[in-house]
Amino acid sequence: MKTYLMAGLLMLAVFMVPAESKTPIDSESGLNSMLSQQNADRLLLVAFSDNTINSIKNTASPTSYRQRGGYQSSTWSERITNQIADDYDLEKLAEWPMTEVGEHCVVYRVADKASVATTIERLSKDDRVEVVQGMNVFKTKTQSSSSNDPYFRLQANLQQMQISLAHGKATGRDIVIGMIDTGVDLNHPDLAGQVSNNQNFAEDISASFATDKHGTAVAGVMVARRDNSTGIMGVAPDAKLLALKACWPDKVDAMEAVCNSYTLALAVNTAIKAGVDVLNMSLTGPQDPLLTLLLKKALEKGIIVVAADTGSGNTSENFPASLKDVISVQSIKQPASTPGSLAESISAPGEKVLTTLPYGTYDFISGSSIAAAEVSGVVALLLELKPDLTVAEAHTILQKSKITSKEGLISGVNANVAVNSLCESAHCGHQFLSFAQFNPL
């Protein structure tokens, strides 16, 4: 079924080694034009089925497949791409095969004299086209604060989720978390060796990676090293991270960042191809047809997808958390929150959480992006104990791990209780508290 969507604004929900292969782009000027926020409202992302994707052996002649960086495009797709450009007076900026869903994707710019809305409407009726949408732009919002007593705050946060007790049974060993975000400080004392691989899908406009703040903060929450006599400890310290940069700082040294449908689609496709166990997407915004197609494929392959939930209740502006089977996570602003929307959602601490920042530093960060990262870490713990864990099972375990006090306050996901629910059948051999026995501090 064809799908189309006008360009909209998406936001990351945080108060938020260069790439091995080049981005599949026709020219540097085309890339900069495509990634520029000023040009986003005139860009279209078009996808059509290509049955030759994934059917050509690596030994195929280069005349039948044309290389674009680390990607390949069939001559048939090239022909359709050019025909569409000619038929609708479009300028082709980039094209690449979305290997995991068998679609060939193209970014076009609509001529200044043409109406974007009319062009989308016309393309949506073209039998060659599966998906046509505007180029959605993502932005980050961040909120940080300093403190003279960081470790006390940190210990309170860990105690709330009972991370230390959970680590007596699981630490995320042999689990790979895919993180789609900005770059990460790979040499941070608490992150050194934690990132197994990384790729930058916006390197021509943002070559930075290690100095990016938002991704470094989210990474620290999930996989910061433990027992290294330095800084903090992540929720899943023995898990490894696949860091995929699809967003770039809005300004030099800014926490705020931008990304779009194009870079995010490349990152999701790469995560699926890499076979990550968990996919963390600390972002939210309007529905995106191409990303929906890719995320459904990820879920179909057993990847557990975790996304930030703003808690606004507006499903049209809460993507990808609103997508069926994606684990959506809201932030608890206080140690315990009153029942309401949080009672039905997955929730985790998201207020002033101490985490990693570039140059070996730390700060307190708030937002549902942080809460989503915490839950991704807990899912990694569960997957260590049960590698074939389904998203439905994970969701049930996370829901049941939430603790409600005698006063009726909800304290959010408890990692220890969640892990213990699997230990009961796995015979972990550790003393643990049942759901009924545990009372929040």
CSV table of C-alpha atoms in Angstrom, one decimal, residues 50-249:
chain,number,residue,atom,x,y,z
A,50,ASP,CA,13.5,-3.6,-6.4
A,51,ASN,CA,13.4,-7.4,-6.5
A,52,THR,CA,17.1,-7.5,-7.4
A,53,ILE,CA,18.2,-6.2,-4.0
A,54,ASN,CA,19.8,-9.0,-2.0
A,55,SER,CA,19.7,-11.3,-5.0
A,56,ILE,CA,23.0,-10.3,-6.6
A,57,LYS,CA,26.0,-12.2,-5.5
A,58,ASN,CA,29.1,-10.4,-4.3
A,59,THR,CA,30.9,-11.6,-7.4
A,60,ALA,CA,28.4,-9.9,-9.7
A,61,SER,CA,29.9,-7.7,-12.5
A,62,PRO,CA,30.2,-4.0,-11.5
A,63,THR,CA,28.5,-3.2,-14.8
A,64,SER,CA,25.2,-4.7,-13.5
A,65,TYR,CA,25.4,-3.1,-10.1
A,66,ARG,CA,26.8,0.4,-9.5
A,67,GLN,CA,28.7,1.1,-6.2
A,68,ARG,CA,27.7,4.0,-4.0
A,69,GLY,CA,30.1,4.0,-1.1
A,70,GLY,CA,29.3,0.8,0.8
A,71,TYR,CA,26.1,0.3,-1.1
A,72,GLN,CA,25.0,-1.0,-4.5
A,73,SER,CA,22.2,0.1,-6.8
A,74,SER,CA,20.9,-1.9,-9.7
A,75,THR,CA,20.8,-0.4,-13.2
A,76,TRP,CA,17.0,-1.1,-13.2
A,77,SER,CA,16.6,1.1,-10.1
A,78,GLU,CA,18.9,3.8,-11.7
A,79,ARG,CA,16.6,3.9,-14.7
A,80,ILE,CA,13.4,4.2,-12.6
A,81,THR,CA,15.1,6.8,-10.4
A,82,ASN,CA,15.9,8.9,-13.5
A,83,GLN,CA,12.5,8.4,-15.1
A,84,ILE,CA,10.8,9.7,-11.9
A,85,ALA,CA,13.1,12.7,-11.8
A,86,ASP,CA,12.3,13.6,-15.4
A,87,ASP,CA,8.5,13.0,-15.1
A,88,TYR,CA,8.1,15.3,-12.1
A,89,ASP,CA,10.9,17.8,-12.7
A,90,LEU,CA,12.9,16.7,-9.6
A,91,GLU,CA,16.6,17.0,-8.8
A,92,LYS,CA,18.1,13.7,-7.6
A,93,LEU,CA,20.3,14.3,-4.5
A,94,ALA,CA,20.9,10.7,-3.2
A,95,GLU,CA,19.8,7.1,-3.8
A,96,TRP,CA,20.6,3.8,-2.1
A,97,PRO,CA,19.1,0.3,-1.7
A,98,MET,CA,17.3,-0.3,1.6
A,99,THR,CA,18.6,-3.9,1.7
A,100,GLU,CA,16.5,-5.2,4.6
A,101,VAL,CA,13.1,-4.3,3.1
A,102,GLY,CA,13.9,-4.7,-0.6
A,103,GLU,CA,13.2,-1.0,-1.4
A,104,HIS,CA,15.3,1.4,-3.4
A,105,CYS,CA,15.2,4.9,-1.8
A,106,VAL,CA,15.8,8.2,-3.5
A,107,VAL,CA,16.0,11.8,-2.1
A,108,TYR,CA,14.7,14.4,-4.6
A,109,ARG,CA,14.5,18.2,-4.4
A,110,VAL,CA,11.3,19.7,-5.8
A,111,ALA,CA,11.8,22.6,-8.2
A,112,ASP,CA,11.2,26.0,-6.8
A,113,LYS,CA,8.4,26.7,-9.2
A,114,ALA,CA,6.5,23.5,-8.2
A,115,SER,CA,4.2,22.9,-5.3
A,116,VAL,CA,5.6,20.3,-2.9
A,117,ALA,CA,2.1,19.2,-1.7
A,118,THR,CA,1.0,18.7,-5.3
A,119,THR,CA,4.1,16.8,-6.2
A,120,ILE,CA,3.6,14.4,-3.3
A,121,GLU,CA,-0.1,14.0,-4.2
A,122,ARG,CA,0.9,13.1,-7.8
A,123,LEU,CA,3.6,10.7,-6.8
A,124,SER,CA,1.3,8.9,-4.4
A,125,LYS,CA,-0.8,7.9,-7.4
A,126,ASP,CA,2.2,6.7,-9.4
A,127,ASP,CA,2.1,2.9,-9.7
A,128,ARG,CA,5.9,2.8,-9.5
A,129,VAL,CA,6.1,4.4,-6.1
A,130,GLU,CA,5.6,2.5,-2.8
A,131,VAL,CA,6.4,5.4,-0.4
A,132,VAL,CA,6.6,9.1,-0.8
A,133,GLN,CA,7.0,11.5,2.1
A,134,GLY,CA,8.6,14.8,3.0
A,135,MET,CA,12.0,14.8,4.6
A,136,ASN,CA,11.2,14.9,8.4
A,137,VAL,CA,13.7,16.9,10.5
A,138,PHE,CA,14.6,15.8,14.0
A,139,LYS,CA,15.8,18.1,16.7
A,140,THR,CA,17.1,17.5,20.2
A,141,LYS,CA,16.2,19.4,23.4
A,142,THR,CA,18.3,19.0,26.5
A,143,GLN,CA,18.3,20.1,30.1
A,144,SER,CA,21.3,19.7,32.3
A,145,SER,CA,22.3,20.8,35.8
A,146,SER,CA,25.4,20.7,38.0
A,147,SER,CA,25.7,19.5,41.5
A,148,ASN,CA,28.2,19.5,44.3
A,149,ASP,CA,27.1,16.1,45.4
A,150,PRO,CA,26.9,14.0,42.2
A,151,TYR,CA,27.5,10.5,43.7
A,152,PHE,CA,24.7,10.8,46.2
A,153,ARG,CA,22.3,11.6,43.4
A,154,LEU,CA,23.7,8.8,41.3
A,155,GLN,CA,23.4,6.3,44.0
A,156,ALA,CA,19.8,7.3,44.6
A,157,ASN,CA,19.0,6.7,41.0
A,158,LEU,CA,20.7,3.3,40.9
A,159,GLN,CA,19.1,2.3,44.2
A,160,GLN,CA,15.6,3.1,42.8
A,161,MET,CA,16.1,0.7,40.0
A,162,GLN,CA,18.1,-1.7,42.2
A,163,ILE,CA,20.8,-2.0,39.4
A,164,SER,CA,23.5,-3.4,41.7
A,165,LEU,CA,21.3,-6.3,42.9
A,166,ALA,CA,20.3,-7.0,39.3
A,167,HIS,CA,24.0,-7.2,38.3
A,168,GLY,CA,24.3,-10.2,40.6
A,169,LYS,CA,22.4,-12.2,38.0
A,170,ALA,CA,23.0,-10.4,34.7
A,171,THR,CA,25.1,-7.5,33.3
A,172,GLY,CA,24.2,-7.7,29.6
A,173,ARG,CA,27.1,-10.0,28.6
A,174,ASP,CA,27.1,-10.9,24.8
A,175,ILE,CA,24.2,-8.5,24.1
A,176,VAL,CA,24.6,-5.8,21.4
A,177,ILE,CA,22.6,-2.6,21.8
A,178,GLY,CA,22.1,-0.5,18.6
A,179,MET,CA,22.0,3.2,19.4
A,180,ILE,CA,20.8,5.6,16.8
A,181,ASP,CA,21.7,9.1,18.0
A,182,THR,CA,24.6,11.5,17.6
A,183,GLY,CA,28.2,10.4,18.0
A,184,VAL,CA,29.9,9.1,21.1
A,185,ASP,CA,33.1,9.9,23.0
A,186,LEU,CA,34.8,6.6,22.3
A,187,ASN,CA,37.7,7.4,24.6
A,188,HIS,CA,35.7,8.5,27.6
A,189,PRO,CA,37.1,6.6,30.7
A,190,ASP,CA,33.6,5.1,31.3
A,191,LEU,CA,33.0,4.2,27.6
A,192,ALA,CA,36.4,3.0,26.3
A,193,GLY,CA,36.0,-0.4,24.8
A,194,GLN,CA,32.2,-0.4,25.2
A,195,VAL,CA,31.5,0.5,21.5
A,196,SER,CA,32.0,-2.5,19.3
A,197,ASN,CA,31.5,-0.6,16.1
A,198,ASN,CA,30.3,2.8,14.9
A,199,GLN,CA,29.3,4.6,11.8
A,200,ASN,CA,28.6,8.2,10.9
A,201,PHE,CA,25.8,8.7,8.3
A,202,ALA,CA,26.3,12.5,8.3
A,203,GLU,CA,30.0,12.8,8.3
A,204,ASP,CA,30.2,15.2,5.3
A,205,ILE,CA,28.2,17.8,7.3
A,206,SER,CA,29.3,16.7,10.8
A,207,ALA,CA,32.7,14.9,10.9
A,208,SER,CA,32.6,15.1,14.7
A,209,PHE,CA,31.9,11.9,16.6
A,210,ALA,CA,33.8,11.9,19.9
A,211,THR,CA,32.7,15.4,20.8
A,212,ASP,CA,28.9,14.9,20.4
A,213,LYS,CA,27.1,15.3,23.6
A,214,HIS,CA,23.7,13.7,23.2
A,215,GLY,CA,24.9,10.3,22.1
A,216,THR,CA,27.6,10.3,24.7
A,217,ALA,CA,25.0,10.9,27.4
A,218,VAL,CA,22.7,8.1,26.2
A,219,ALA,CA,25.6,5.7,25.8
A,220,GLY,CA,26.7,6.2,29.3
A,221,VAL,CA,23.3,5.4,30.8
A,222,MET,CA,23.3,2.1,28.9
A,223,VAL,CA,26.8,0.7,28.9
A,224,ALA,CA,29.2,2.8,31.2
A,225,ARG,CA,31.9,0.5,32.6
A,226,ARG,CA,31.7,-0.8,36.1
A,227,ASP,CA,34.4,-1.6,38.6
A,228,ASN,CA,36.9,0.7,37.0
A,229,SER,CA,37.2,3.1,39.9
A,230,THR,CA,36.0,5.9,37.7
A,231,GLY,CA,32.8,7.8,37.3
A,232,ILE,CA,29.5,5.9,36.9
A,233,MET,CA,28.1,2.5,36.1
A,234,GLY,CA,25.7,1.8,33.2
A,235,VAL,CA,22.6,-0.3,33.4
A,236,ALA,CA,24.1,-3.0,31.2
A,237,PRO,CA,27.9,-2.5,31.6
A,238,ASP,CA,28.9,-5.8,29.9
A,239,ALA,CA,26.7,-5.2,26.8
A,240,LYS,CA,28.4,-3.8,23.7
A,241,LEU,CA,27.1,-0.8,21.7
A,242,LEU,CA,26.7,-0.3,18.0
A,243,ALA,CA,26.8,3.5,17.8
A,244,LEU,CA,25.1,4.8,14.6
A,245,LYS,CA,25.3,8.5,14.2
A,246,ALA,CA,22.2,9.7,12.3
A,247,CYS,CA,22.0,13.1,14.1
A,248,TRP,CA,24.5,15.9,14.3
A,249,PRO,CA,24.9,18.9,16.7
